[in-house]
Amino acid sequence: MTTFALPSYDEATSRYEPVIGLETHVELGTNTKMFCGCPTEFGAEPNTQVCPVCLALPGALPVANRAAIEATIRIGLALNCSIAEWCRFARKNYFYPDMPKNFQTSQYDEPLCVDGYVDVEVDGETVRIGIERVHLEEDTGKTLHVGGATGRIHGATESLVDYNRAGIPLVEIVTKPVPGIGAKAPEVAKAYVAELRDILRSLNVSDVRMEQGSLRCDVNTSLNLPGAEWGTRTETKNVNSLRSVERAVRSEIIRQAGLLDAGGSILQETRHFQEDTGDTRPGRSKETATDYRYFPEPDLVPMAPDPAWVAELKAALPELPRVKRARLREEWGVSELDMQSIVNAGAVELIEQTIAAGASAAGARKWWLGELARRANESGQELSMVGATPAQVAELQGLVDAGKINDKLARSVLEGVLAGEGDPAAVMAARGLEVVSDTGALTAAVDDAIAANPDIAAKIRDGKVAAAGALVGAVMKATRGQADAKTVRDLILERLS
Amino acid sequence: MAAISRDEVAHLARLSRLAVTEDELDRFAGQLDVILQAVARVGEAGAGDDIPPTSHSVPLTNVFRDDVVQPSLAQADVLAGAPDAAEGRFRVPRILDEEA
Amino acid sequence: MTDVTSLTAAQIAGLVASGEASAAEVTRAHLDRIAAVDDRVHAFLHVDTQGAVQAAEAVDRRRAAGEELGPLAGVPIAVKDVLTTRGVPTTAASKILEGWRPPYDSTVVERLRAAGTVMLGKTNMDEFAMGSSTEYSAYGPTNNPWDLGRIPGGSGGGSAAALAAYEAPLAIGTDTGGSIRQPGAVTGTVGAKPTYGGTSRYGLIAFSSSLDTPGPCARTVEDTALLHSVIAGHDPRDSTSIPQPVPDVVAAARLGATGDLTGVRLGIVSEFNGEGAEPGVMAAFRESIEALTKLGAEVVEVSCPNFQYALPAYYLIAPSEASSNLARFDGVRYGLRAGDDGQRSLEEVMSMTREAGFGAEVKRRIIIGTYALSSGYYDAYYGQAQKVRTLITRDFESAFERVDVLVSPTTPFVAFPFGSRTADPYQMYLSDLYTIPTNLYGGPAISVPCGLSEGLPVGFQIMAPTMADDRMYRVGAALESAVGTFTPPAL
């Protein structure tokens, strides 16, 4: 392989215009597989969720899962697609051991949903991504490569195949090419996948877990000189996190720019994203171009979704993330930029639920974007997995609002909640963190502080109110922080007036 | 002119995962040529763009199943017919990258 | 008691129901007959002695317990080895499935068991049902009981020969391009291809999914109808299964047996003018037409101009679907694996497995199908063939506006000697000239013995509109009442 100098990203995007396209595969969360009644649960013992149909035993026949068809139509509707009046499944023929029939039942030139779009926000700007098609197919089994050093296919001496995943309904969502986004291409790609994930989650059709492979992404990238025709595209597979989507586009732009700079030409090929290095590497080149020999699946009859059914599904779509965000922004009184950070932090639902549990919008936001976001960042967890529930956060803020704890104490209470010590009120009680609100005790502490600091007391009596801070500090110290600073200050001024 | 060459037959055999012998290639090439010349007559039927293709002879649409779990096979039954198995899985020889 | 193997299924069922014979002794008699003649006929690939005896005894117990028995309870049956049978070897006559015991029953077999029929075993066929002579069985051909040096037809030659040799009174076949009817014709037995979608394909090892149809075979039209009614009907496990009631084929057969066809219009296809057919076959066909006319039938000639393209269209559609259907035989999950020496890659082992496991005809068809589906050829071959299918369907539909059924010889020629058509595969394909149009259309058709030519049976084919299977039984039974049945020389 020839080597060539890689430009910086800024150099690359100053000379070339990228065009990207994304193909996303979503495993549907149906109870059963696409064409048989086997369950779809993740993590079962190998080859225990299989039957004659999904094992492709001789003679077995498929019957399509209504729930999967319905979910696909709902996805299409949420992505502003038209739903086909009539379409068929097709066989995509190629040999691979994780595909029991050695053909994949898919859709070819008659997808269920076509021609939609989705709008995403990048840097406060709206980018419209065209949706080419949404179609339904089936997943493959899983192969374990044995004998190699890395567990990868390369260098393995044999492989072990588990067909539990084979036949799980898979929806493929293909964008139209997205030109004209310049250096923002990686961010647009990431924002699109994030938006898609949120839409799918709101539809409740998939658990959209990229780390478990229920949402998988292939990214197409090409570069062209300004004003010139689009370049040859590469397809990068194995892009399995939002961050990787961004990195994959970025590194492919840099690689292609370097190659073009050196006078090379881009090969239309499949490349694989390398999680560790962040770059892409070519797949093994094929001796001949793949010919999938698609033809209409004779074992499944055509689909002709009843327009009344489609209209019903459309009417029943949930509020989609973009609309919901606009509404919440209004309700919570936050700026577009703040909303963006809430979305990026994965905090929309959490804040919403915290508010529903009784907290103010500001209070809910303060915890989720502040202390909790910090902790999630530190531990590399999703915010929702950090260990506090919206109800607990609402309760915590309620204690603050009631004056039972101050912010500093509240952080200690939260620490206890995250450590699994119980709900906020219980932690507060157990740790003895409640603000000293017994005025008798407080008055005594204030009197002690005045007596111990006659100079300061004199200054206050002379009207130098600012000096009260020192006495407040002394009282707080004496009560181990469990007093409300404002109450203490008021008391001091009252005694010395 | 032959409808299909020996090389084409060899290519199709590879695509079909058939390790045909040289003898078979010789024999098949001639036989397939006769067959393909005969079946090419479908082009003479005058079925133009106005004739829709028939993929299914039954006039059915929307045959769906409810999303209800049915029993799967026992793992022992699944692997009983396997030429080779290990750890509850089907064992296969090493796979070349990116087979297609 | 007379030899029970010479009786019809209806007679045997009557004896079992009345207690004059036990299912066990009926079964034993047929197993004995198989033991006596099958080394010469080779109709069976597997005889399930133990399973048959157990099934028969279960019927006898149910009868003893006073349970209601179905119309075919206790009747032995032979099943083509292309339908899965739980725990009983199923090979489709291919080396690639040698020794495979399916973990599930096909729907047809499930219904046979539920009806109390007694499965004797699995019958020989052309490998994966691709052929017209059983010469393409990986386990050696079946010999025609009429002349052991001749073919019994195919692909379901084993089922037909088992009937002709009195090894079983009933058999199951599958018909993709004539594989029930053509063997019926050349063995002097009855074979019916139901409406596509009228019988379930679940558990039928697929050859050509859009054409394959399981169906009944017997020595009489009434027995065929009885078996038809047991196996037909909607199956939710087959998406192409028609959710409608099955026409009353048994009543139709009994009506036809009265010998009255007044008002029935028969259409003779003018394009099937006898070109390429043996004179003896055409003579028997014409005599049958006369016989039917005497029973009151009206005969008209109808033109089906696109039938001439049926054979080319079939030999594109069927191999194309087969190339995809047979891809699953790869030595990973079941069946043969060849060449796995620990060094070779999976790709090599798969190719060696398929090379070793498939016979020449199967390989030829896989290659043709792969070719016809390739980009660049799809439109000219597969796409065009599907359009021809539309034209042929229109021919049938317009013909059935004028007539109730279409009739023709079942095959252009009687049973031919082994080896006479294997050198040129296309010559073998011509066996199905008259049977193929029906498969492309999806309607039902039956072959009924109608006479002899040079001492060998000739079949008469009756084709009916889709879901009008009853019509062909009426006409078939009427023909049978006029010409009688045909018995081969003693083995």
PDB file of N, CA and C in Angstrom, chain C residues 6 18 40-41 46 50 78 85 90 98 144 156 179 187 190-191 222 230 245 264 282 356 364 388 391 395 420 445:
ATOM      1  N   SER C   6     -54.650 -55.653  -2.893  1.00  0.00           N
ATOM      2  CA  SER C   6     -55.290 -55.380  -4.180  1.00  0.00           C
ATOM      3  C   SER C   6     -56.502 -54.457  -4.026  1.00  0.00           C
ATOM      4  N   SER C  18     -65.213 -51.283   9.950  1.00  0.00           N
ATOM      5  CA  SER C  18     -66.203 -52.281  10.366  1.00  0.00           C
ATOM      6  C   SER C  18     -65.585 -53.365  11.250  1.00  0.00           C
ATOM      7  N   ARG C  40     -37.033 -55.319  -6.655  1.00  0.00           N
ATOM      8  CA  ARG C  40     -37.108 -55.182  -8.114  1.00  0.00           C
ATOM      9  C   ARG C  40     -37.642 -53.812  -8.542  1.00  0.00           C
ATOM     10  N   VAL C  41     -38.554 -53.282  -7.748  1.00  0.00           N
ATOM     11  CA  VAL C  41     -39.178 -52.015  -8.136  1.00  0.00           C
ATOM     12  C   VAL C  41     -38.356 -50.809  -7.635  1.00  0.00           C
ATOM     13  N   HIS C  46     -36.833 -45.535   2.004  1.00  0.00           N
ATOM     14  CA  HIS C  46     -36.807 -45.893   3.423  1.00  0.00           C
ATOM     15  C   HIS C  46     -38.152 -46.493   3.782  1.00  0.00           C
ATOM     16  N   GLN C  50     -41.309 -50.119  11.790  1.00  0.00           N
ATOM     17  CA  GLN C  50     -41.716 -49.943  13.179  1.00  0.00           C
ATOM     18  C   GLN C  50     -42.759 -48.827  13.321  1.00  0.00           C
ATOM     19  N   ALA C  78     -47.694 -44.240   1.135  1.00  0.00           N
ATOM     20  CA  ALA C  78     -46.271 -44.010   0.847  1.00  0.00           C
ATOM     21  C   ALA C  78     -46.089 -42.512   0.604  1.00  0.00           C
ATOM     22  N   THR C  85     -40.509 -35.654   7.594  1.00  0.00           N
ATOM     23  CA  THR C  85     -41.188 -36.580   8.497  1.00  0.00           C
ATOM     24  C   THR C  85     -40.362 -36.604   9.779  1.00  0.00           C
ATOM     25  N   THR C  90     -35.226 -38.151   5.712  1.00  0.00           N
ATOM     26  CA  THR C  90     -35.793 -37.369   4.616  1.00  0.00           C
ATOM     27  C   THR C  90     -34.622 -36.841   3.807  1.00  0.00           C
ATOM     28  N   GLU C  98     -28.217 -37.114   3.060  1.00  0.00           N
ATOM     29  CA  GLU C  98     -28.183 -38.502   3.498  1.00  0.00           C
ATOM     30  C   GLU C  98     -28.181 -38.577   5.029  1.00  0.00           C
ATOM     31  N   ASN C 144     -40.262 -49.242 -13.472  1.00  0.00           N
ATOM     32  CA  ASN C 144     -41.701 -49.202 -13.742  1.00  0.00           C
ATOM     33  C   ASN C 144     -42.284 -50.613 -13.641  1.00  0.00           C
ATOM     34  N   GLY C 156     -41.839 -37.955  -9.172  1.00  0.00           N
ATOM     35  CA  GLY C 156     -42.439 -38.830  -8.166  1.00  0.00           C
ATOM     36  C   GLY C 156     -42.613 -40.257  -8.632  1.00  0.00           C
ATOM     37  N   SER C 179     -44.662 -33.536 -11.830  1.00  0.00           N
ATOM     38  CA  SER C 179     -44.055 -34.637 -11.084  1.00  0.00           C
ATOM     39  C   SER C 179     -45.031 -35.575 -10.389  1.00  0.00           C
ATOM     40  N   THR C 187     -47.402 -45.003 -15.283  1.00  0.00           N
ATOM     41  CA  THR C 187     -47.557 -46.216 -14.471  1.00  0.00           C
ATOM     42  C   THR C 187     -49.005 -46.682 -14.411  1.00  0.00           C
ATOM     43  N   VAL C 190     -53.447 -42.899 -10.876  1.00  0.00           N
ATOM     44  CA  VAL C 190     -54.055 -41.566 -10.866  1.00  0.00           C
ATOM     45  C   VAL C 190     -53.189 -40.629 -10.042  1.00  0.00           C
ATOM     46  N   GLY C 191     -52.991 -39.419 -10.552  1.00  0.00           N
ATOM     47  CA  GLY C 191     -52.235 -38.434  -9.774  1.00  0.00           C
ATOM     48  C   GLY C 191     -52.830 -37.063  -9.967  1.00  0.00           C
ATOM     49  N   GLU C 222     -61.573 -42.030  -6.994  1.00  0.00           N
ATOM     50  CA  GLU C 222     -62.210 -41.802  -5.701  1.00  0.00           C
ATOM     51  C   GLU C 222     -61.174 -41.799  -4.563  1.00  0.00           C
ATOM     52  N   VAL C 230     -58.184 -35.087   2.631  1.00  0.00           N
ATOM     53  CA  VAL C 230     -57.491 -35.195   3.924  1.00  0.00           C
ATOM     54  C   VAL C 230     -56.332 -34.203   4.031  1.00  0.00           C
ATOM     55  N   PRO C 245     -62.396 -22.630   1.858  1.00  0.00           N
ATOM     56  CA  PRO C 245     -62.734 -24.047   1.979  1.00  0.00           C
ATOM     57  C   PRO C 245     -62.332 -24.810   0.721  1.00  0.00           C
ATOM     58  N   VAL C 264     -71.357 -30.803 -19.417  1.00  0.00           N
ATOM     59  CA  VAL C 264     -69.958 -30.468 -19.114  1.00  0.00           C
ATOM     60  C   VAL C 264     -69.220 -30.166 -20.423  1.00  0.00           C
ATOM     61  N   MET C 282     -51.696 -40.354 -28.817  1.00  0.00           N
ATOM     62  CA  MET C 282     -52.759 -39.519 -29.376  1.00  0.00           C
ATOM     63  C   MET C 282     -54.007 -40.360 -29.675  1.00  0.00           C
ATOM     64  N   ALA C 356     -19.954 -32.421  -4.099  1.00  0.00           N
ATOM     65  CA  ALA C 356     -20.064 -33.853  -3.797  1.00  0.00           C
ATOM     66  C   ALA C 356     -21.516 -34.256  -3.522  1.00  0.00           C
ATOM     67  N   ARG C 364     -26.769 -28.541 -12.885  1.00  0.00           N
ATOM     68  CA  ARG C 364     -27.136 -27.836 -14.121  1.00  0.00           C
ATOM     69  C   ARG C 364     -28.209 -26.790 -13.836  1.00  0.00           C
ATOM     70  N   VAL C 388     -44.349 -14.137 -19.355  1.00  0.00           N
ATOM     71  CA  VAL C 388     -44.977 -15.244 -20.076  1.00  0.00           C
ATOM     72  C   VAL C 388     -45.979 -15.949 -19.153  1.00  0.00           C
ATOM     73  N   LEU C 391     -49.126 -14.234 -19.426  1.00  0.00           N
ATOM     74  CA  LEU C 391     -49.826 -14.541 -20.681  1.00  0.00           C
ATOM     75  C   LEU C 391     -50.488 -15.913 -20.626  1.00  0.00           C
ATOM     76  N   ASP C 395     -54.375 -17.003 -20.996  1.00  0.00           N
ATOM     77  CA  ASP C 395     -54.882 -18.049 -21.894  1.00  0.00           C
ATOM     78  C   ASP C 395     -55.849 -18.970 -21.153  1.00  0.00           C
ATOM     79  N   SER C 420     -32.502 -43.475 -22.199  1.00  0.00           N
ATOM     80  CA  SER C 420     -32.760 -42.997 -23.558  1.00  0.00           C
ATOM     81  C   SER C 420     -32.860 -41.475 -23.655  1.00  0.00           C
ATOM     82  N   ALA C 445     -54.910 -29.962 -11.799  1.00  0.00           N
ATOM     83  CA  ALA C 445     -54.964 -30.867 -12.944  1.00  0.00           C
ATOM     84  C   ALA C 445     -54.776 -32.291 -12.446  1.00  0.00           C
TER      85      ALA C 445
END
